[in-house]
PDB file of C-alpha atoms in Angstrom:
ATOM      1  CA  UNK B   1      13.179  -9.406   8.378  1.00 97.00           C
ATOM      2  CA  UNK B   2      12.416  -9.814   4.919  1.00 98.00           C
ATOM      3  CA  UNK B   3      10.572  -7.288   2.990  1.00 98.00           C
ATOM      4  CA  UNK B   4       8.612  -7.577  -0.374  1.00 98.00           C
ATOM      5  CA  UNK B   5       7.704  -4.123  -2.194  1.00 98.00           C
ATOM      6  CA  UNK B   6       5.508  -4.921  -4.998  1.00 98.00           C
ATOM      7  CA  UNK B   7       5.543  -3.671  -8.388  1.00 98.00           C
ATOM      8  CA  UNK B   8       3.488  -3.993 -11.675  1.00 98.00           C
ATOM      9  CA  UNK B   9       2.914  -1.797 -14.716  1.00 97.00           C
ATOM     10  CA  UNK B  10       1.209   1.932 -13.631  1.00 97.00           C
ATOM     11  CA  UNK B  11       1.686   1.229  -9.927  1.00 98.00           C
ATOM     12  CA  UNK B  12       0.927   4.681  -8.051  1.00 98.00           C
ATOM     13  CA  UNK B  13       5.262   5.574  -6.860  1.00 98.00           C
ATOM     14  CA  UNK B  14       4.136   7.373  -3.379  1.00 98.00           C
ATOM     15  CA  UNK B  15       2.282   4.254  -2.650  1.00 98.00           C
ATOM     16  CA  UNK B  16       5.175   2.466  -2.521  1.00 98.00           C
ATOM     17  CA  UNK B  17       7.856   5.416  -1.524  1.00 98.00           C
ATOM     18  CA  UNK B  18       6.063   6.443   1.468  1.00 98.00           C
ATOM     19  CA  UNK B  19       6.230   2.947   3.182  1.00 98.00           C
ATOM     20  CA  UNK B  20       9.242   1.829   1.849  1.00 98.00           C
ATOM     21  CA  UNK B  21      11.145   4.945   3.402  1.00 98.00           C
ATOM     22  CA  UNK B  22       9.944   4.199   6.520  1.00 98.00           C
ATOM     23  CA  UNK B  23      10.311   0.739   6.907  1.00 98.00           C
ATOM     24  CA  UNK B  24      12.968   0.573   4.992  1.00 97.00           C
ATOM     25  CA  UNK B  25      15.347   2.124   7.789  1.00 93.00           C
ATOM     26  CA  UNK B  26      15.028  -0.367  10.566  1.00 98.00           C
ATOM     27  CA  UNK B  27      17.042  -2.785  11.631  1.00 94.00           C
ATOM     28  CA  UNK B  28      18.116  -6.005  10.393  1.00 96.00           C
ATOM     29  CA  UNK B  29      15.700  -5.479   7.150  1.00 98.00           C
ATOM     30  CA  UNK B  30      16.792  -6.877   3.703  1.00 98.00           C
ATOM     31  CA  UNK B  31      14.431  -5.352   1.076  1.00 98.00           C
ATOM     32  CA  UNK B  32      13.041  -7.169  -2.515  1.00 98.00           C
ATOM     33  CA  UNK B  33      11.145  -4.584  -5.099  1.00 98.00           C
ATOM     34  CA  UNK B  34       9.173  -8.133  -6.535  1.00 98.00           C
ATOM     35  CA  UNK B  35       7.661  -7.843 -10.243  1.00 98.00           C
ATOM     36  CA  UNK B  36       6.582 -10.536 -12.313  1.00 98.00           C
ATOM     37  CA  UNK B  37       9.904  -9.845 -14.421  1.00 98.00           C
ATOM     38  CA  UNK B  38      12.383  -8.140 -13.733  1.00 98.00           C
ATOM     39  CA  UNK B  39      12.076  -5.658 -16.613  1.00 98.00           C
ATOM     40  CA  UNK B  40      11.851  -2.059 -15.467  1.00 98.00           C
ATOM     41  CA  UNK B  41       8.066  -1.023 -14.480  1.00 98.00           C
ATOM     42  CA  UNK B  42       6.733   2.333 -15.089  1.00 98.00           C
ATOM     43  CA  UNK B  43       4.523   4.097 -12.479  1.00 98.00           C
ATOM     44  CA  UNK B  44       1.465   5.842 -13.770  1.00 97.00           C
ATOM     45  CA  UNK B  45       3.173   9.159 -13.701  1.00 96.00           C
ATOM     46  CA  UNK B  46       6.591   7.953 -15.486  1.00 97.00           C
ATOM     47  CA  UNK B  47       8.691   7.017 -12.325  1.00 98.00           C
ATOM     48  CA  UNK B  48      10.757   3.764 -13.650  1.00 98.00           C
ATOM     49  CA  UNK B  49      11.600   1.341 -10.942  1.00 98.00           C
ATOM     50  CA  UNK B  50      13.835  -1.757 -11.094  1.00 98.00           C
ATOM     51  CA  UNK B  51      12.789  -5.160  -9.685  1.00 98.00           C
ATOM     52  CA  UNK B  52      14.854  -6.790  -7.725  1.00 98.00           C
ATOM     53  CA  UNK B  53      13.017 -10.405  -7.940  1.00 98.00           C
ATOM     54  CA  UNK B  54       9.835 -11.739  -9.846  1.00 98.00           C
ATOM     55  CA  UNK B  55       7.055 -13.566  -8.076  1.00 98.00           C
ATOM     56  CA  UNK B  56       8.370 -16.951  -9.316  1.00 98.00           C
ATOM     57  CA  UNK B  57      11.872 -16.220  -6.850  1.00 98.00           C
ATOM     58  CA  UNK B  58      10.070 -15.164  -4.195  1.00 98.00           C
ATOM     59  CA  UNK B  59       7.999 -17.861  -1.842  1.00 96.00           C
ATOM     60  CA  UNK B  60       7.673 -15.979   1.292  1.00 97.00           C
ATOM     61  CA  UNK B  61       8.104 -12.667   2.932  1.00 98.00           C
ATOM     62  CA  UNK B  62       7.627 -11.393   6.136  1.00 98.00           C
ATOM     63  CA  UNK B  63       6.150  -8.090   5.189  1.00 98.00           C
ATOM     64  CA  UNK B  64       4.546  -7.832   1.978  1.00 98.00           C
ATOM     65  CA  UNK B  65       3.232  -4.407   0.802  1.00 99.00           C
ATOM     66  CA  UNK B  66       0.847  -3.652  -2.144  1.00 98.00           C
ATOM     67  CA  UNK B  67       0.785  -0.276  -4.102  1.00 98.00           C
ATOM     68  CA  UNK B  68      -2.423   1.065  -5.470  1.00 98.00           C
ATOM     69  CA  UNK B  69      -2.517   2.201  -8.955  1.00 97.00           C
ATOM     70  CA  UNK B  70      -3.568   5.739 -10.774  1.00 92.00           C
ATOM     71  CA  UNK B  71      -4.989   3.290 -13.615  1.00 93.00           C
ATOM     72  CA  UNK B  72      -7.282   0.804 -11.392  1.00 92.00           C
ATOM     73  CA  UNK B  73      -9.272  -1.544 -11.750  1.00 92.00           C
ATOM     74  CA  UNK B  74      -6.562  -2.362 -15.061  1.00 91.00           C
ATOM     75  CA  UNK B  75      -4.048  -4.111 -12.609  1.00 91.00           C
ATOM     76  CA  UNK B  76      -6.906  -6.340 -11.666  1.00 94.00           C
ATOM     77  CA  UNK B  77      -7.170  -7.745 -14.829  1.00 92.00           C
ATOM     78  CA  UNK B  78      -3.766  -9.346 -15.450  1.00 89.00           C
ATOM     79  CA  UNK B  79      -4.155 -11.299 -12.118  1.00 95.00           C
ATOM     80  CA  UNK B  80      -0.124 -11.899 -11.635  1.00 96.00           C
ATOM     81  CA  UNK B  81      -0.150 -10.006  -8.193  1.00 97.00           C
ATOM     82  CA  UNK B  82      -2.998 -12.054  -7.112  1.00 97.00           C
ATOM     83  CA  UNK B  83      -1.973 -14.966  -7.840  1.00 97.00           C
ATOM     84  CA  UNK B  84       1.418 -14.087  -5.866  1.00 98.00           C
ATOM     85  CA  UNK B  85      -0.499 -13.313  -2.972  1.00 98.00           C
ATOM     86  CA  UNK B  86      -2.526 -16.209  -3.064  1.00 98.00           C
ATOM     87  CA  UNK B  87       1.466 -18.010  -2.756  1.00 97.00           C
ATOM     88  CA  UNK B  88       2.740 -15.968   0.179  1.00 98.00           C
ATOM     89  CA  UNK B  89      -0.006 -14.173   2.382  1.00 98.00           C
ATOM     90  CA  UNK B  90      -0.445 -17.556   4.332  1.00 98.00           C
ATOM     91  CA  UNK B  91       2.742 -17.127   5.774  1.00 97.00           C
ATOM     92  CA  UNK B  92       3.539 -13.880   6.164  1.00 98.00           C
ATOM     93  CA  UNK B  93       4.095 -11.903   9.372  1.00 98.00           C
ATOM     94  CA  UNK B  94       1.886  -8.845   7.713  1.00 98.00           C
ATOM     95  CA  UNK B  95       0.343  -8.062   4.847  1.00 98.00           C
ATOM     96  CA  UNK B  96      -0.532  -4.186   3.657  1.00 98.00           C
ATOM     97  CA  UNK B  97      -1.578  -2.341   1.062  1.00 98.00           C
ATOM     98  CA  UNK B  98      -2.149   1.546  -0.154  1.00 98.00           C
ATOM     99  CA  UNK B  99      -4.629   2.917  -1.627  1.00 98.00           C
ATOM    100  CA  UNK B 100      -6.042   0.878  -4.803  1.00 98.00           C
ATOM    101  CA  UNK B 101      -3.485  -1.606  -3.673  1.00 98.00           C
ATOM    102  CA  UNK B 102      -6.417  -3.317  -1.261  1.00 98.00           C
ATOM    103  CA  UNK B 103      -8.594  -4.432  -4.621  1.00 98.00           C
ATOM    104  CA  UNK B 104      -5.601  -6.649  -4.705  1.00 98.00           C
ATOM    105  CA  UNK B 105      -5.526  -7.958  -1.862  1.00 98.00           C
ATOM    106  CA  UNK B 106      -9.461  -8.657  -1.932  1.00 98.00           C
ATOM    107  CA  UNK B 107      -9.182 -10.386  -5.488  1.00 98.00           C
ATOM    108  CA  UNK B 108      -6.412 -12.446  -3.683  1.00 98.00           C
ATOM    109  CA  UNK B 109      -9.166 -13.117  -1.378  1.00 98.00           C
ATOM    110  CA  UNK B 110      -7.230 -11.933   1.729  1.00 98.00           C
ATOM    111  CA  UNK B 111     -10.341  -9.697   2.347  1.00 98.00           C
ATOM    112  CA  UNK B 112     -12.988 -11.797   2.571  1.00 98.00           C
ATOM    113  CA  UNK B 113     -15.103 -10.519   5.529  1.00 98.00           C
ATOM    114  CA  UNK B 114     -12.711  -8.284   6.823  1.00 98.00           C
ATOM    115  CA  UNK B 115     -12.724  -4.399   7.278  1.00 98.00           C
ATOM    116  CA  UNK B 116     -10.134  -2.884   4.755  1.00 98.00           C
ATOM    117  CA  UNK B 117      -9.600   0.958   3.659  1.00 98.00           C
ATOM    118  CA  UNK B 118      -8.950   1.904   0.691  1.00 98.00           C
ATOM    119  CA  UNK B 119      -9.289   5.349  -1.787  1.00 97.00           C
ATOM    120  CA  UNK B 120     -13.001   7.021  -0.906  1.00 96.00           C
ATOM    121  CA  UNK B 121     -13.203   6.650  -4.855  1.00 96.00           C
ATOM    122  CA  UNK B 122     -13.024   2.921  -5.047  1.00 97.00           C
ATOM    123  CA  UNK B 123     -14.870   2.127  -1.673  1.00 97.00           C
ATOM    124  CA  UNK B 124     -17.926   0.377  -3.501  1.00 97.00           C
ATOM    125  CA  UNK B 125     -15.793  -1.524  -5.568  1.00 97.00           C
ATOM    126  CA  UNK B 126     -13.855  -3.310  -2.305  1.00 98.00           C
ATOM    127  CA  UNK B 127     -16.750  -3.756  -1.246  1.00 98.00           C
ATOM    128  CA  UNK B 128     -18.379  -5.824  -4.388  1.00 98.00           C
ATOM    129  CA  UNK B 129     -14.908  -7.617  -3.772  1.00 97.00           C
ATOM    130  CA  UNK B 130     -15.819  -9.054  -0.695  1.00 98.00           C
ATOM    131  CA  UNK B 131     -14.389  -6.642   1.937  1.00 98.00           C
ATOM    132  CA  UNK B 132     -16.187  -4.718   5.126  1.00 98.00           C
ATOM    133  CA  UNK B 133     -14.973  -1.377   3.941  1.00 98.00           C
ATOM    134  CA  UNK B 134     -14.164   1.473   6.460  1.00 98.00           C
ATOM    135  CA  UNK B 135     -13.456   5.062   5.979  1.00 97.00           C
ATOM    136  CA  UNK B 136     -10.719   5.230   8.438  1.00 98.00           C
ATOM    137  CA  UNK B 137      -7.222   5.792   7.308  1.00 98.00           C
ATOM    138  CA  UNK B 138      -5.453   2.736   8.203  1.00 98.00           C
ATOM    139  CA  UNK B 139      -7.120  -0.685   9.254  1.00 98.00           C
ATOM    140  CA  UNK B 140      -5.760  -3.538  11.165  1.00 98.00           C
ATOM    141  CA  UNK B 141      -7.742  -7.037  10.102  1.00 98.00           C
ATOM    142  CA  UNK B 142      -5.445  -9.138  12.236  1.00 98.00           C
ATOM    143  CA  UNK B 143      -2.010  -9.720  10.594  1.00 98.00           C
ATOM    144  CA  UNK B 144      -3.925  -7.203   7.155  1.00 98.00           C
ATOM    145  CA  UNK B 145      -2.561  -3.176   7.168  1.00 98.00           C
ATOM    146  CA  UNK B 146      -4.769  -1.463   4.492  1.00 98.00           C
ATOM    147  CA  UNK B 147      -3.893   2.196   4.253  1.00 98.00           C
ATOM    148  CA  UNK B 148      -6.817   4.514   2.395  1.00 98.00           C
ATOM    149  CA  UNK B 149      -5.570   6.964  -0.737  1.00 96.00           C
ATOM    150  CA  UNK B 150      -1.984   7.394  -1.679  1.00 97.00           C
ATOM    151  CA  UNK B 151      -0.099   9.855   1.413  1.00 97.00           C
ATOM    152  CA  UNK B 152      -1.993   7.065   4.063  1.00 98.00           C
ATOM    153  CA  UNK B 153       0.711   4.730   2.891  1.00 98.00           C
ATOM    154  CA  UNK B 154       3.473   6.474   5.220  1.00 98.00           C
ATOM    155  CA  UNK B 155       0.755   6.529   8.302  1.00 98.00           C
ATOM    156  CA  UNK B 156       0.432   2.757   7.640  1.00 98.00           C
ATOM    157  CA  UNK B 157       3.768   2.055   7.533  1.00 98.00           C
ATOM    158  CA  UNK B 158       4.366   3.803  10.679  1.00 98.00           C
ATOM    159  CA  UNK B 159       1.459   2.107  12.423  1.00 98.00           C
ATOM    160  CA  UNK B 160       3.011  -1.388  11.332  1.00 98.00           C
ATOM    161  CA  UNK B 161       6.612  -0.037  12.690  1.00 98.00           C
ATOM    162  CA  UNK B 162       4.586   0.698  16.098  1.00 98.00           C
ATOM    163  CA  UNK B 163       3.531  -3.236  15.618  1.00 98.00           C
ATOM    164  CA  UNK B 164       6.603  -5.006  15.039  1.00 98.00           C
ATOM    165  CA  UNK B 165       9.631  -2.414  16.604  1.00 98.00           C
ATOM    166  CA  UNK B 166       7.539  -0.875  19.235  1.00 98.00           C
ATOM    167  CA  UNK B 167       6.149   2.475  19.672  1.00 98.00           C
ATOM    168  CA  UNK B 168       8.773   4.471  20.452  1.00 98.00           C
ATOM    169  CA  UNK B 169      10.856   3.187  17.273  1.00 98.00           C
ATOM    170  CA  UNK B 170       7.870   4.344  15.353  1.00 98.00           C
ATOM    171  CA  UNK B 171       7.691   8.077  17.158  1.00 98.00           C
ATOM    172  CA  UNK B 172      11.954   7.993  15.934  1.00 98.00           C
ATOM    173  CA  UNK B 173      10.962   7.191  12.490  1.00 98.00           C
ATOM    174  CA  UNK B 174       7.981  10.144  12.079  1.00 98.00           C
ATOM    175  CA  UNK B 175      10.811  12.180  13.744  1.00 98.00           C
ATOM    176  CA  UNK B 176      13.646  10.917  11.273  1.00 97.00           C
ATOM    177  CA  UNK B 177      11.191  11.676   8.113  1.00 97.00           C
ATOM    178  CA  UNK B 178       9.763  14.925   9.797  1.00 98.00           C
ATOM    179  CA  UNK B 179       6.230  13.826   8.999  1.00 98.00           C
ATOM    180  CA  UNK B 180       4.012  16.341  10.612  1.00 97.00           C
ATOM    181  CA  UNK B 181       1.897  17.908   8.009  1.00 95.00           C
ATOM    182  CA  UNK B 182       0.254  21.008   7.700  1.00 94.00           C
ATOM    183  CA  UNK B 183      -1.088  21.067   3.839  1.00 93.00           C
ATOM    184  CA  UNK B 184      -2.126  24.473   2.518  1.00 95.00           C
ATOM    185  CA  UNK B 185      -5.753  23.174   2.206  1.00 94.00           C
ATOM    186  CA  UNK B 186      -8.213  21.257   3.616  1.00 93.00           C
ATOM    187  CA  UNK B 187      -9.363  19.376   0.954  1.00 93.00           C
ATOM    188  CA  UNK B 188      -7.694  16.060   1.558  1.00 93.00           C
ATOM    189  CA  UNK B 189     -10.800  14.177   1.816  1.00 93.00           C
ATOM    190  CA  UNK B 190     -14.409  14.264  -0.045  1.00 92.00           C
ATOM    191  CA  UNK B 191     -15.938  15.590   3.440  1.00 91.00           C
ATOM    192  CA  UNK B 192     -13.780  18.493   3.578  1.00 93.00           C
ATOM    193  CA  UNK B 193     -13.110  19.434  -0.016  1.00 92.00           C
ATOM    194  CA  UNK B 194     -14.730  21.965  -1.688  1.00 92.00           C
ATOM    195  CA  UNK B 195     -18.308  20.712  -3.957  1.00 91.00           C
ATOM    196  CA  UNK B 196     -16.834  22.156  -6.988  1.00 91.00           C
ATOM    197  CA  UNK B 197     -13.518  20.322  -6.442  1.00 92.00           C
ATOM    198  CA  UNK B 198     -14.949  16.901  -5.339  1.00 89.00           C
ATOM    199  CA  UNK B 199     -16.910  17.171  -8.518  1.00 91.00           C
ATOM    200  CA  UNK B 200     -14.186  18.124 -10.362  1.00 91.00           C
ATOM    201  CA  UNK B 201     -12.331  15.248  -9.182  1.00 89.00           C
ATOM    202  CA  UNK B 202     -15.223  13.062  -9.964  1.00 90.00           C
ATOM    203  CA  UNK B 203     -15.070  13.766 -13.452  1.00 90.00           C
ATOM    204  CA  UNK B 204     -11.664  13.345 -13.708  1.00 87.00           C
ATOM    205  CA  UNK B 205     -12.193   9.646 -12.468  1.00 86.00           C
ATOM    206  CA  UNK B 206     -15.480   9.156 -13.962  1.00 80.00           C
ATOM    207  CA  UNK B 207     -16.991   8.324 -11.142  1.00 75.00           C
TER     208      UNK B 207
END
């Protein structure tokens, strides 16, 4: 099974880390970091990752996943990973994002109509882009994963091992990472953060 980890300039690294550690252990899986070159690509926080193809190599996958980015909307104006996706979603097995990464998907027009998750900061925006938005964490839009912010990108990627592998490969794989959090706070989410914080955080994004 062929997997396709996109990259581009200020992707968001746990975005693409979470899911590629877990899907990245199965079986029989040969995995492509794809870039438009293959010159290095900084994250937003100064993680540099190496492609391993560019989107003019690459004509098909059978899982394709999308990072969001710290920086959005700026990797919607370059296009490139649209443009890819335009190329390959028809014929992929699954498509999925994280985070941001779903603003992608919807320029691609892979959205249109559909209910997609994304970060509770850019929720209007995927909306004015064509998708039904939801607030739940992942979303299944028949062969479409979106994931919301940044840490959903490991439940996704578990969710789409439950899919393809089966569900007890997927229970192995939250046992093999030891995913069962228990954050310090409860302020993972605009509902259960503090006002101060959320508007804190609001600033911060200009929002």
């Amino acid at each position: 099974m062929d997997l396709a980890f996109v990259l581009y300039p200020k992707l968001t690294a746990l975005d693409l880390i979470g899911p590629y550690e877990v899907l990245a252990h199965q079986r029989d899986v040969t995995v492509r970091f794809v870039a438009a070159t293959l010159d290095p690509v900084t994250a937003d926080a100064g993680l540099i990752i190496t492609p391993t193809a560019t989107f003019d190599e690459v004509d098909r996958a059978d899982v394709i996943v999308v990072p969001g980015s710290g920086a959005w909307p700026e990797p919607l104006a370059d296009g490139a990973v649209a443009r890819w996706l335009r190329k390959v979603h028809p014929t992929a097995t699954w498509t999925t994002s994280v985070c941001t990464g779903s603003t992608l998907l919807a320029q691609a027009g892979i959205l249109d109509g559909r209910p997609a998750t994304t970060h509770w900061a850019v929720r209007e925006e995927l909306a004015q882009l064509g998708a039904v938005v939801s607030t739940d964490r992942v979303v299944r839009a028949g062969n479409v994963l979106t994931g919301a912010g940044v840490s959903a990108g490991i439940d996704m990627a578990l969710t789409l091992v439950g899919l393809i592998w089966g569900d007890d490969r997927a229970r192995f794989t939250q046992l093999l990472i030891e995913y069962a959090p228990e954050p310090p706070y409860d302020s993972g989410t605009p509902d259960t953060a503090p006002a101060s914080v959320l508007a804190m955080m609001r600033a911060e994004l200009g929002t």
